[in-house]
GROMACS .gro file of C-alpha atoms in nm:
model
  504
    1MET     CA    1  -0.547  -1.470  -4.012
    2ILE     CA    2  -0.678  -1.348  -3.675
    3PRO     CA    3  -0.903  -1.045  -3.726
    4ARG     CA    4  -0.789  -0.728  -3.552
    5VAL     CA    5  -1.029  -0.588  -3.291
    6ARG     CA    6  -1.087  -0.215  -3.271
    7ALA     CA    7  -1.055  -0.086  -2.915
    8PRO     CA    8  -1.390   0.021  -2.764
    9GLU     CA    9  -1.406   0.396  -2.702
   10LEU     CA   10  -1.371   0.523  -2.344
   11PRO     CA   11  -1.676   0.690  -2.181
   12GLN     CA   12  -1.647   1.069  -2.181
   13ASN     CA   13  -1.910   1.125  -1.912
   14TYR     CA   14  -1.730   0.928  -1.639
   15SER     CA   15  -1.504   1.086  -1.374
   16TRP     CA   16  -1.149   1.146  -1.495
   17LEU     CA   17  -0.847   1.225  -1.275
   18ASN     CA   18  -0.496   1.355  -1.357
   19THR     CA   19  -0.636   1.539  -1.658
   20ASP     CA   20  -0.844   1.853  -1.696
   21LYS     CA   21  -1.065   1.689  -1.960
   22PRO     CA   22  -1.170   1.339  -2.068
   23LEU     CA   23  -0.946   1.162  -2.317
   24SER     CA   24  -1.073   0.963  -2.614
   25LEU     CA   25  -0.900   0.693  -2.814
   26LYS     CA   26  -0.997   0.887  -3.123
   27GLN     CA   27  -0.792   1.187  -3.016
   28LEU     CA   28  -0.506   0.956  -2.911
   29LYS     CA   29  -0.488   0.799  -3.256
   30CYS     CA   30  -0.131   0.782  -3.382
   31ARG     CA   31  -0.011   0.709  -3.025
   32ILE     CA   32   0.041   0.379  -2.847
   33VAL     CA   33  -0.206   0.344  -2.557
   34ILE     CA   34  -0.184   0.112  -2.257
   35LEU     CA   35  -0.497   0.070  -2.047
   36ASP     CA   36  -0.408  -0.037  -1.692
   37PHE     CA   37  -0.706  -0.202  -1.521
   38TRP     CA   38  -0.639  -0.164  -1.150
   39THR     CA   39  -0.793  -0.120  -0.806
   40TYR     CA   40  -0.599   0.068  -0.543
   41CYS     CA   41  -0.610  -0.199  -0.269
   42CYS     CA   42  -0.432  -0.454  -0.488
   43ILE     CA   43  -0.063  -0.517  -0.415
   44ASN     CA   44  -0.005  -0.658  -0.764
   45CYS     CA   45  -0.153  -0.341  -0.915
   46LEU     CA   46   0.086  -0.133  -0.704
   47HIS     CA   47   0.383  -0.344  -0.812
   48ILE     CA   48   0.344  -0.257  -1.181
   49LEU     CA   49   0.318   0.120  -1.125
   50PRO     CA   50   0.700   0.171  -1.130
   51ASN     CA   51   0.718  -0.020  -1.461
   52LEU     CA   52   0.447   0.198  -1.612
   53LYS     CA   53   0.616   0.514  -1.485
   54TYR     CA   54   0.945   0.405  -1.643
   55LEU     CA   55   0.776   0.346  -1.979
   56GLU     CA   56   0.574   0.669  -1.963
   57GLN     CA   57   0.891   0.870  -1.909
   58LYS     CA   58   1.093   0.679  -2.173
   59TYR     CA   59   0.825   0.715  -2.443
   60LYS     CA   60   0.672   1.052  -2.351
   61ASP     CA   61   0.626   1.147  -2.714
   62SER     CA   62   0.456   0.826  -2.832
   63LEU     CA   63   0.292   0.642  -2.536
   64THR     CA   64  -0.012   0.727  -2.324
   65VAL     CA   65  -0.097   0.516  -2.020
   66ILE     CA   66  -0.455   0.540  -1.892
   67GLY     CA   67  -0.548   0.385  -1.560
   68VAL     CA   68  -0.893   0.227  -1.561
   69HIS     CA   69  -0.993   0.208  -1.195
   70SER     CA   70  -1.238  -0.083  -1.160
   71ALA     CA   71  -1.302  -0.099  -0.786
   72LYS     CA   72  -1.305  -0.421  -0.584
   73PHE     CA   73  -1.418  -0.273  -0.249
   74ASP     CA   74  -1.715  -0.041  -0.201
   75ASN     CA   75  -1.489   0.225  -0.049
   76GLU     CA   76  -1.276   0.224  -0.365
   77LYS     CA   77  -1.570   0.334  -0.579
   78GLU     CA   78  -1.553   0.688  -0.435
   79THR     CA   79  -1.376   0.929  -0.669
   80GLU     CA   80  -1.219   1.123  -0.381
   81ASN     CA   81  -1.068   0.804  -0.238
   82ILE     CA   82  -0.920   0.719  -0.579
   83ARG     CA   83  -0.777   1.072  -0.595
   84GLN     CA   84  -0.606   1.012  -0.260
   85ALA     CA   85  -0.459   0.684  -0.391
   86ILE     CA   86  -0.325   0.868  -0.699
   87LEU     CA   87  -0.153   1.117  -0.469
   88ARG     CA   88  -0.025   0.846  -0.233
   89TYR     CA   89   0.135   0.639  -0.509
   90ASP     CA   90   0.246   0.937  -0.720
   91ILE     CA   91   0.056   0.823  -1.029
   92GLU     CA   92   0.121   1.059  -1.319
   93HIS     CA   93  -0.105   0.924  -1.592
   94PRO     CA   94  -0.478   0.990  -1.650
   95VAL     CA   95  -0.721   0.767  -1.458
   96ILE     CA   96  -1.084   0.702  -1.548
   97VAL     CA   97  -1.326   0.579  -1.280
   98ASP     CA   98  -1.482   0.265  -1.431
   99ARG     CA   99  -1.832   0.298  -1.291
  100GLY     CA  100  -2.017  -0.035  -1.277
  101PHE     CA  101  -1.730  -0.225  -1.449
  102ARG     CA  102  -1.850  -0.108  -1.791
  103ILE     CA  103  -1.502  -0.068  -1.945
  104TRP     CA  104  -1.382  -0.388  -1.775
  105GLN     CA  105  -1.664  -0.580  -1.944
  106GLU     CA  106  -1.616  -0.415  -2.283
  107TYR     CA  107  -1.252  -0.522  -2.284
  108ALA     CA  108  -1.333  -0.871  -2.141
  109VAL     CA  109  -1.096  -0.821  -1.846
  110ARG     CA  110  -1.091  -1.095  -1.583
  111ALA     CA  111  -0.828  -1.002  -1.323
  112TRP     CA  112  -0.642  -0.715  -1.154
  113PRO     CA  113  -0.408  -0.595  -1.286
  114THR     CA  114  -0.459  -0.633  -1.661
  115LEU     CA  115  -0.284  -0.428  -1.929
  116ILE     CA  116  -0.448  -0.376  -2.269
  117ILE     CA  117  -0.212  -0.257  -2.543
  118ILE     CA  118  -0.366  -0.050  -2.825
  119ASP     CA  119  -0.170   0.034  -3.139
  120PRO     CA  120  -0.158   0.380  -3.304
  121GLU     CA  121  -0.438   0.279  -3.543
  122GLY     CA  122  -0.673   0.208  -3.251
  123TYR     CA  123  -0.662  -0.173  -3.250
  124VAL     CA  124  -0.611  -0.398  -2.947
  125ILE     CA  125  -0.291  -0.592  -3.014
  126GLY     CA  126  -0.218  -0.746  -2.673
  127GLN     CA  127  -0.341  -0.822  -2.321
  128ILE     CA  128  -0.124  -0.903  -2.018
  129SER     CA  129  -0.267  -1.007  -1.680
  130GLY     CA  130  -0.067  -1.004  -1.358
  131GLU     CA  131   0.259  -0.829  -1.285
  132ALA     CA  132   0.384  -0.748  -1.632
  133ASN     CA  133   0.752  -0.775  -1.716
  134ARG     CA  134   0.891  -0.431  -1.793
  135ASP     CA  135   1.140  -0.556  -2.052
  136THR     CA  136   0.868  -0.742  -2.243
  137LEU     CA  137   0.655  -0.427  -2.259
  138ASP     CA  138   0.956  -0.218  -2.356
  139GLU     CA  139   1.037  -0.449  -2.650
  140LEU     CA  140   0.674  -0.450  -2.764
  141ILE     CA  141   0.656  -0.069  -2.761
  142GLN     CA  142   0.979  -0.042  -2.960
  143LYS     CA  143   0.844  -0.286  -3.221
  144LEU     CA  144   0.518  -0.092  -3.248
  145ILE     CA  145   0.705   0.235  -3.293
  146GLN     CA  146   0.918   0.084  -3.571
  147GLN     CA  147   0.618  -0.074  -3.749
  148HIS     CA  148   0.412   0.244  -3.741
  149GLN     CA  149   0.702   0.469  -3.837
  150ASN     CA  150   0.736   0.257  -4.151
  151LYS     CA  151   0.361   0.301  -4.217
  152SER     CA  152   0.361   0.671  -4.121
  153THR     CA  153   0.083   0.600  -3.870
  154ILE     CA  154   0.254   0.732  -3.560
  155ASN     CA  155   0.306   1.093  -3.454
  156PHE     CA  156   0.568   1.198  -3.201
  157LYS     CA  157   0.435   1.466  -2.969
  158GLU     CA  158   0.419   1.498  -2.593
  159ILE     CA  159   0.078   1.564  -2.441
  160SER     CA  160   0.036   1.783  -2.135
  161LEU     CA  161  -0.171   1.679  -1.834
  162THR     CA  162  -0.299   1.853  -1.524
  163LEU     CA  163  -0.204   1.617  -1.242
  164GLU     CA  164  -0.379   1.581  -0.908
  165LYS     CA  165  -0.052   1.653  -0.729
  166GLN     CA  166  -0.038   1.989  -0.907
  167ARG     CA  167  -0.388   2.067  -0.785
  168GLN     CA  168  -0.325   1.928  -0.436
  169PRO     CA  169   0.050   1.926  -0.352
  170LEU     CA  170   0.162   1.705  -0.063
  171ILE     CA  171   0.279   1.985   0.165
  172THR     CA  172   0.118   1.865   0.489
  173PRO     CA  173   0.367   1.798   0.775
  174LEU     CA  174   0.287   1.425   0.747
  175ALA     CA  175   0.185   1.259   0.419
  176PHE     CA  176  -0.014   0.935   0.421
  177PRO     CA  177   0.143   0.799   0.742
  178GLY     CA  178   0.107   0.420   0.713
  179LYS     CA  179   0.205   0.299   1.058
  180VAL     CA  180   0.280   0.437   1.405
  181LEU     CA  181   0.470   0.273   1.691
  182ALA     CA  182   0.443   0.386   2.055
  183THR     CA  183   0.753   0.304   2.265
  184PRO     CA  184   0.909   0.417   2.594
  185MET     CA  185   1.126   0.649   2.380
  186GLY     CA  186   0.824   0.815   2.221
  187LEU     CA  187   0.640   0.780   1.890
  188PHE     CA  188   0.790   0.642   1.571
  189ILE     CA  189   0.586   0.745   1.266
  190ALA     CA  190   0.622   0.597   0.917
  191ASP     CA  191   0.571   0.918   0.719
  192SER     CA  192   0.518   0.703   0.411
  193GLY     CA  193   0.427   0.974   0.160
  194HIS     CA  194   0.735   1.175   0.255
  195HIS     CA  195   0.961   0.864   0.248
  196ARG     CA  196   1.095   0.921   0.598
  197LEU     CA  197   1.054   0.834   0.966
  198VAL     CA  198   0.951   1.089   1.226
  199VAL     CA  199   1.039   1.038   1.593
  200SER     CA  200   0.852   1.252   1.844
  201SER     CA  201   0.773   1.277   2.212
  202PHE     CA  202   0.419   1.199   2.320
  203ASP     CA  203   0.364   1.576   2.339
  204GLY     CA  204   0.453   1.628   1.973
  205GLU     CA  205   0.811   1.752   2.011
  206ILE     CA  206   1.023   1.633   1.716
  207LEU     CA  207   1.322   1.426   1.835
  208HIS     CA  208   1.456   1.293   1.504
  209LEU     CA  209   1.383   1.306   1.132
  210ILE     CA  210   1.524   0.995   0.966
  211GLY     CA  211   1.565   1.008   0.588
  212THR     CA  212   1.610   1.280   0.331
  213GLY     CA  213   1.241   1.291   0.237
  214LYS     CA  214   1.317   1.177  -0.118
  215SER     CA  215   1.250   0.819  -0.228
  216GLY     CA  216   1.557   0.601  -0.266
  217LEU     CA  217   1.758   0.321  -0.107
  218SER     CA  218   2.062   0.459   0.073
  219ASP     CA  219   2.218   0.367   0.405
  220GLY     CA  220   2.402   0.616   0.624
  221SER     CA  221   2.333   0.885   0.880
  222PHE     CA  222   1.980   1.003   0.960
  223SER     CA  223   2.026   1.300   0.726
  224GLU     CA  224   2.170   1.088   0.440
  225ALA     CA  225   1.953   0.772   0.450
  226GLN     CA  226   1.671   0.719   0.202
  227PHE     CA  227   1.353   0.510   0.222
  228PHE     CA  228   1.072   0.441  -0.024
  229ALA     CA  229   0.725   0.445   0.133
  230PRO     CA  230   0.822   0.281   0.466
  231GLN     CA  231   0.546   0.109   0.664
  232GLY     CA  232   0.561  -0.111   0.976
  233MET     CA  233   0.820  -0.091   1.254
  234ALA     CA  234   0.939  -0.290   1.556
  235PHE     CA  235   1.152  -0.158   1.844
  236ASP     CA  236   1.422  -0.320   2.053
  237ALA     CA  237   1.413  -0.089   2.357
  238GLU     CA  238   1.712  -0.250   2.531
  239ASN     CA  239   1.947  -0.183   2.240
  240GLN     CA  240   1.762   0.121   2.102
  241ILE     CA  241   1.725  -0.039   1.760
  242LEU     CA  242   1.430   0.026   1.532
  243TYR     CA  243   1.349  -0.224   1.257
  244VAL     CA  244   1.162  -0.088   0.954
  245ALA     CA  245   0.966  -0.249   0.669
  246ASP     CA  246   1.093  -0.038   0.378
  247THR     CA  247   0.802  -0.149   0.167
  248GLN     CA  248   0.861  -0.021  -0.185
  249ASN     CA  249   1.233  -0.089  -0.159
  250HIS     CA  250   1.145  -0.451  -0.070
  251THR     CA  251   1.396  -0.438   0.216
  252LEU     CA  252   1.420  -0.442   0.596
  253ARG     CA  253   1.621  -0.160   0.751
  254ARG     CA  254   1.787  -0.133   1.092
  255VAL     CA  255   1.793   0.210   1.258
  256ASP     CA  256   2.049   0.245   1.538
  257LEU     CA  257   1.922   0.527   1.759
  258LYS     CA  258   2.248   0.549   1.956
  259ARG     CA  259   2.479   0.574   1.655
  260GLN     CA  260   2.212   0.751   1.445
  261VAL     CA  261   2.271   0.538   1.137
  262VAL     CA  262   2.047   0.336   0.903
  263GLU     CA  263   2.149   0.011   0.734
  264ALA     CA  264   1.976  -0.261   0.532
  265ILE     CA  265   1.959  -0.605   0.696
  266ALA     CA  266   1.747  -0.801   0.447
  267GLY     CA  267   1.641  -0.777   0.085
  268THR     CA  268   1.835  -0.696  -0.229
  269GLY     CA  269   1.641  -0.384  -0.328
  270GLU     CA  270   1.471  -0.580  -0.607
  271GLN     CA  271   1.125  -0.734  -0.580
  272SER     CA  272   1.122  -1.113  -0.542
  273ARG     CA  273   0.912  -1.304  -0.795
  274ASN     CA  274   0.926  -1.627  -0.593
  275ILE     CA  275   0.598  -1.694  -0.411
  276ARG     CA  276   0.690  -2.044  -0.292
  277PRO     CA  277   0.817  -2.079   0.067
  278HIS     CA  278   1.193  -2.019   0.070
  279GLY     CA  279   1.463  -1.829   0.255
  280GLY     CA  280   1.833  -1.753   0.293
  281THR     CA  281   2.082  -1.499   0.422
  282GLY     CA  282   1.920  -1.161   0.482
  283LEU     CA  283   2.096  -0.940   0.228
  284GLU     CA  284   2.107  -1.215  -0.036
  285THR     CA  285   1.734  -1.292  -0.024
  286ALA     CA  286   1.498  -1.081  -0.235
  287LEU     CA  287   1.176  -0.977  -0.057
  288ASN     CA  288   0.835  -0.871  -0.182
  289SER     CA  289   0.660  -0.573  -0.016
  290PRO     CA  290   0.722  -0.629   0.356
  291TRP     CA  291   0.439  -0.432   0.517
  292ASP     CA  292   0.454  -0.471   0.895
  293LEU     CA  293   0.681  -0.612   1.168
  294VAL     CA  294   0.668  -0.747   1.522
  295LYS     CA  295   0.961  -0.864   1.733
  296VAL     CA  296   0.920  -1.171   1.954
  297GLY     CA  297   1.237  -1.250   2.144
  298ASN     CA  298   1.515  -1.253   1.887
  299ILE     CA  299   1.282  -1.325   1.595
  300LEU     CA  300   1.140  -1.057   1.369
  301PHE     CA  301   0.807  -1.166   1.219
  302ILE     CA  302   0.708  -0.995   0.894
  303ALA     CA  303   0.371  -0.948   0.724
  304MET     CA  304   0.497  -0.998   0.369
  305ALA     CA  305   0.213  -0.857   0.163
  306GLY     CA  306   0.350  -0.935  -0.184
  307PRO     CA  307   0.366  -1.318  -0.170
  308HIS     CA  308   0.075  -1.340   0.078
  309GLN     CA  309   0.291  -1.491   0.351
  310ILE     CA  310   0.424  -1.443   0.703
  311TRP     CA  311   0.804  -1.447   0.722
  312GLN     CA  312   1.056  -1.462   1.005
  313MET     CA  313   1.409  -1.332   1.049
  314ASP     CA  314   1.649  -1.462   1.313
  315LEU     CA  315   1.828  -1.146   1.426
  316GLU     CA  316   2.125  -1.346   1.558
  317THR     CA  317   2.197  -1.553   1.248
  318GLY     CA  318   2.061  -1.311   0.986
  319ILE     CA  319   1.861  -1.592   0.821
  320ILE     CA  320   1.522  -1.490   0.678
  321LYS     CA  321   1.257  -1.733   0.554
  322THR     CA  322   0.888  -1.804   0.509
  323TYR     CA  323   0.711  -1.890   0.836
  324ALA     CA  324   0.353  -1.947   0.719
  325GLY     CA  325   0.158  -1.936   0.394
  326SER     CA  326   0.180  -2.139   0.076
  327GLY     CA  327   0.193  -1.834  -0.149
  328ALA     CA  328  -0.165  -1.877  -0.272
  329GLU     CA  329  -0.389  -1.572  -0.228
  330ALA     CA  330  -0.674  -1.700  -0.011
  331GLY     CA  331  -0.800  -1.737   0.345
  332ILE     CA  332  -0.709  -2.098   0.426
  333ASP     CA  333  -0.665  -2.217   0.786
  334GLY     CA  334  -0.465  -2.520   0.901
  335SER     CA  335  -0.096  -2.593   0.945
  336LEU     CA  336   0.170  -2.331   0.873
  337THR     CA  337   0.254  -2.490   0.536
  338GLU     CA  338  -0.108  -2.552   0.429
  339SER     CA  339  -0.235  -2.207   0.525
  340ALA     CA  340  -0.290  -1.919   0.286
  341PHE     CA  341  -0.317  -1.543   0.337
  342ALA     CA  342  -0.424  -1.255   0.118
  343GLN     CA  343  -0.202  -0.947   0.135
  344PRO     CA  344  -0.125  -0.950   0.511
  345SER     CA  345  -0.067  -0.588   0.610
  346GLY     CA  346  -0.070  -0.569   0.990
  347ILE     CA  347   0.087  -0.787   1.259
  348THR     CA  348   0.092  -0.805   1.641
  349ASN     CA  349   0.126  -1.080   1.902
  350ASN     CA  350   0.038  -1.196   2.254
  351GLY     CA  351   0.333  -1.430   2.302
  352GLN     CA  352   0.135  -1.737   2.193
  353GLU     CA  353  -0.005  -1.625   1.859
  354LEU     CA  354   0.065  -1.370   1.592
  355TYR     CA  355  -0.245  -1.176   1.489
  356ILE     CA  356  -0.262  -1.066   1.127
  357ALA     CA  357  -0.473  -0.801   0.955
  358ASP     CA  358  -0.528  -1.003   0.637
  359SER     CA  359  -0.651  -0.723   0.418
  360GLU     CA  360  -0.775  -0.882   0.095
  361VAL     CA  361  -0.991  -1.137   0.280
  362SER     CA  362  -1.095  -0.864   0.527
  363SER     CA  363  -1.020  -1.090   0.823
  364ILE     CA  364  -0.813  -1.115   1.139
  365ARG     CA  365  -0.603  -1.431   1.142
  366GLY     CA  366  -0.424  -1.604   1.428
  367VAL     CA  367  -0.088  -1.777   1.364
  368GLY     CA  368   0.059  -2.002   1.635
  369ILE     CA  369   0.418  -1.936   1.745
  370VAL     CA  370   0.401  -2.217   2.004
  371GLU     CA  371   0.262  -2.566   1.950
  372PRO     CA  372   0.039  -2.670   1.775
  373TYR     CA  373   0.151  -2.404   1.523
  374GLN     CA  374  -0.188  -2.363   1.356
  375VAL     CA  375  -0.340  -2.082   1.151
  376ARG     CA  376  -0.700  -1.984   1.229
  377THR     CA  377  -0.945  -1.711   1.135
  378VAL     CA  378  -1.036  -1.509   1.445
  379CYS     CA  379  -1.308  -1.306   1.275
  380GLY     CA  380  -1.411  -1.209   0.924
  381SER     CA  381  -1.540  -1.403   0.625
  382GLY     CA  382  -1.205  -1.543   0.513
  383SER     CA  383  -1.321  -1.484   0.155
  384LEU     CA  384  -1.170  -1.252  -0.108
  385PHE     CA  385  -1.512  -1.100  -0.177
  386GLY     CA  386  -1.666  -1.138   0.169
  387PHE     CA  387  -1.650  -0.782   0.297
  388GLY     CA  388  -1.882  -0.523   0.449
  389ASP     CA  389  -1.942  -0.358   0.785
  390VAL     CA  390  -2.108  -0.602   1.027
  391ASP     CA  391  -2.017  -0.648   1.393
  392GLY     CA  392  -2.077  -0.982   1.558
  393GLN     CA  393  -1.904  -1.313   1.618
  394GLY     CA  394  -1.640  -1.503   1.419
  395GLU     CA  395  -1.721  -1.566   1.054
  396ASP     CA  396  -2.039  -1.356   1.075
  397VAL     CA  397  -1.821  -1.045   1.110
  398LEU     CA  398  -1.766  -0.837   0.796
  399LEU     CA  399  -1.471  -0.599   0.774
  400GLN     CA  400  -1.350  -0.400   0.473
  401HIS     CA  401  -0.978  -0.422   0.388
  402CYS     CA  402  -0.839  -0.403   0.741
  403LEU     CA  403  -0.473  -0.291   0.746
  404GLY     CA  404  -0.384  -0.255   1.113
  405VAL     CA  405  -0.407  -0.468   1.429
  406GLU     CA  406  -0.270  -0.420   1.783
  407TYR     CA  407  -0.284  -0.648   2.088
  408ALA     CA  408  -0.338  -0.450   2.410
  409GLN     CA  409  -0.526  -0.506   2.737
  410ASN     CA  410  -0.596  -0.869   2.633
  411LEU     CA  411  -0.795  -0.748   2.333
  412LEU     CA  412  -0.730  -0.686   1.962
  413TRP     CA  413  -0.774  -0.335   1.826
  414VAL     CA  414  -0.838  -0.339   1.451
  415ALA     CA  415  -0.805  -0.060   1.196
  416ASP     CA  416  -1.100  -0.145   0.973
  417THR     CA  417  -0.947   0.075   0.709
  418TYR     CA  418  -1.207   0.101   0.433
  419ASN     CA  419  -1.491   0.133   0.687
  420HIS     CA  420  -1.305   0.428   0.850
  421LYS     CA  421  -1.349   0.267   1.193
  422ILE     CA  422  -1.155   0.117   1.483
  423LYS     CA  423  -1.301  -0.209   1.612
  424LEU     CA  424  -1.239  -0.418   1.923
  425VAL     CA  425  -1.205  -0.795   1.893
  426SER     CA  426  -1.193  -1.052   2.173
  427SER     CA  427  -0.978  -1.366   2.156
  428SER     CA  428  -1.298  -1.562   2.090
  429GLY     CA  429  -1.370  -1.350   1.781
  430ASN     CA  430  -1.639  -1.111   1.905
  431CYS     CA  431  -1.602  -0.786   1.707
  432GLN     CA  432  -1.758  -0.449   1.796
  433THR     CA  433  -1.715  -0.097   1.656
  434VAL     CA  434  -1.580   0.139   1.921
  435LEU     CA  435  -1.447   0.440   1.726
  436GLY     CA  436  -1.570   0.618   1.415
  437ASP     CA  437  -1.916   0.663   1.265
  438GLY     CA  438  -1.822   0.508   0.930
  439ALA     CA  439  -1.801   0.834   0.733
  440ALA     CA  440  -1.462   0.944   0.604
  441GLY     CA  441  -1.346   1.261   0.775
  442LEU     CA  442  -1.135   1.423   1.045
  443GLN     CA  443  -1.336   1.473   1.361
  444ASP     CA  444  -1.226   1.448   1.721
  445GLY     CA  445  -1.476   1.332   1.979
  446LYS     CA  446  -1.575   1.038   2.193
  447GLY     CA  447  -1.621   0.686   2.059
  448LYS     CA  448  -1.848   0.667   1.756
  449ASN     CA  449  -1.876   1.047   1.743
  450SER     CA  450  -1.525   1.060   1.593
  451ARG     CA  451  -1.421   1.025   1.229
  452PHE     CA  452  -1.121   0.876   1.049
  453PHE     CA  453  -1.017   0.847   0.684
  454GLU     CA  454  -0.866   0.508   0.595
  455PRO     CA  455  -0.678   0.450   0.923
  456SER     CA  456  -0.400   0.197   0.862
  457GLY     CA  457  -0.179   0.161   1.170
  458LEU     CA  458  -0.233   0.117   1.545
  459SER     CA  459  -0.006   0.109   1.848
  460ALA     CA  460  -0.092   0.111   2.221
  461MET     CA  461   0.115   0.242   2.513
  462SER     CA  462  -0.014   0.255   2.873
  463SER     CA  463  -0.369   0.388   2.851
  464TYR     CA  464  -0.348   0.536   2.499
  465LEU     CA  465  -0.397   0.398   2.150
  466TYR     CA  466  -0.225   0.581   1.865
  467VAL     CA  467  -0.375   0.568   1.516
  468ALA     CA  468  -0.201   0.636   1.185
  469ASP     CA  469  -0.497   0.808   1.017
  470THR     CA  470  -0.354   0.774   0.671
  471ASN     CA  471  -0.568   0.985   0.438
  472ASN     CA  472  -0.604   1.257   0.702
  473HIS     CA  473  -0.222   1.284   0.714
  474ALA     CA  474  -0.255   1.269   1.091
  475ILE     CA  475  -0.176   1.075   1.407
  476ARG     CA  476  -0.473   1.042   1.639
  477ARG     CA  477  -0.460   0.959   2.012
  478VAL     CA  478  -0.733   0.761   2.187
  479ASN     CA  479  -0.775   0.759   2.564
  480LEU     CA  480  -0.859   0.394   2.628
  481ASN     CA  481  -1.039   0.479   2.951
  482THR     CA  482  -1.280   0.730   2.796
  483PHE     CA  483  -1.254   0.655   2.419
  484GLU     CA  484  -1.189   1.026   2.361
  485VAL     CA  485  -1.013   1.085   2.026
  486THR     CA  486  -0.779   1.381   1.976
  487THR     CA  487  -0.548   1.480   1.688
  488LEU     CA  488  -0.181   1.526   1.773
  489GLU     CA  489   0.007   1.838   1.673
  490PHE     CA  490   0.378   1.812   1.591
  491ILE     CA  491   0.575   2.122   1.686
  492GLY     CA  492   0.780   2.259   1.397
  493LEU     CA  493   0.726   1.959   1.167
  494CYS     CA  494   0.690   2.038   0.800
  495ALA     CA  495   0.704   1.863   0.465
  496PRO     CA  496   1.050   1.812   0.309
  497ASP     CA  497   1.169   2.121   0.117
  498VAL     CA  498   0.878   2.329   0.249
  499CYS     CA  499   1.049   2.481   0.553
  500ILE     CA  500   1.365   2.451   0.755
  501PRO     CA  501   1.335   2.148   0.988
  502PRO     CA  502   1.382   2.192   1.364
  503ASN     CA  503   1.742   2.190   1.484
  504LEU     CA  504   1.758   1.831   1.611
   0.00000   0.00000   0.00000
C-alpha cells in the first residue's frame, strides 16, 4: 500500500493576496484544498483559471483553491505586480507569494501550472501538471466529498474572503488595455479589462464604444456585442473593417464600422487542445488564445499564443491554418515547419517578414512571408530562461517578456513589458532603450525620463507612437521626433456601469 503523504503547511509570514489574513492547512481541515502553482506570464496557467473558477463556485461550501505564485520572471516576484495580475484576470481565490520557490520545492513541483489536491484530512492525494481537464477534477472532488461524508471528515461551510477587487475596484475609464491600433480613422483601443473596444479621435474624443463591457461571446450591434479580454487588432481602411483577436473567447471577430455590427469569423468559442499544425474553415476550427493580428494583403496573420504558433487566415476563402511553428514551446529558428515559438504575443510586418514579440523566450523573431520563408531570431537569447535587461546586438540582447512590437520608420519598436521600457531595434538586431527608466510607474517626460508599467501594445501613425500602458490603465503618446511622452485623456470615457457613456 502506498503511504499517504501529509501536505506541508503553508508559510504564514509570506505575502498573501485576496484574503485579509494568511490561511493554514490546519484551519482548512475538513475541506478539500487545491493548490494551483502558477506564474502570471504563463498562458497555460491562464487557461486553467476558468476551470478553477467553475469549481470554486460549484463547491463553495467544501473546496478552497489557493494560488501559489512561484515567479518565473524577476518582475513577477513583486507583490504589487501579482496583485495587478489578480485584478486583470479576475482571480477570486487566495494567492500566496512563493518567495524563493520554497513551497514549490516542498511539494516537489516541476512545471507551471501544477495542481496539488489535498483531501479534508490534510493528505496529498493527487498532482496534475499542465492544463487540467475540468471534468476530471470535478469527478475527483465529487468522489472525495462522498468518501469523507461517509467518514464524517468533511464540513460544509462557505468561507469569506476579502478580494483585491473589493479593495481596488476596476473603475478607471480604461482597464488593463492590452493593445492599441492607430489608423486614419483614429485610435482603436482593446480595453481588455472592461471586455470592450474603444474608438477615439487622436484628441481623445470618443467615437464608438463596441461591446457591453461584460465578458461574453455575442455577435450583434455595437451595444449588444460581447467580448472576453480582447487583445490585438488589424484594420482594413478601404472597407472600414476591424479584425479583433478575442483572446479569452478563442475567436477572431470582424467589426464592420459602416454597418456597426460585430460577427465572429473564426473559432468555435472553445479552446483548441490541438498543438500540431492544422487548419480548416474559420468557424469550424477551434483556436487557442489568439493574441495579436496583422493584415498583409488579403491574409490575416495571427500570433496564436496558446499553441506557440503563427497562423494565417485567407479573408477571401475563410480558411484558417498554421503558418509557422511546430507547436513545441521553444525558440527554434529554421524553416516554417521546423521552427518553434514560445507564447507569441505581438506581431507586425515590413512586407517581407513578420516580426514577432515572442514573450516566453524574451526575443524578437523574424518570419519570412516571401522566399526563402525562414524563421530567425532578430535579437534576444532565444531561451526560455534567458531574460534580463541588456541592450546590445543580436543574441547578446536580454529582454524580459516582451509583448508588443511595431514596424515604423524602418525600425522595430519593442514593448519590453516586464522591464517597463520601450526599445528600438534595427533590422540587423541592434537593440537600444529609448523610453522608460526601468521603474514601474506613470510619468510623462522625455526619453528615459518617462515611466511605464508593463506596456504591452504599440502602434505608430505619422510621427507618433501610441503605447498601451497596461497596468497604468492608460494610452501614452510618444512624439517620435523628440521622444516626449504624454498621457492621453479620453473625454467622457468611464468604466461600464460607473457613469452614463457619451451619446455616440
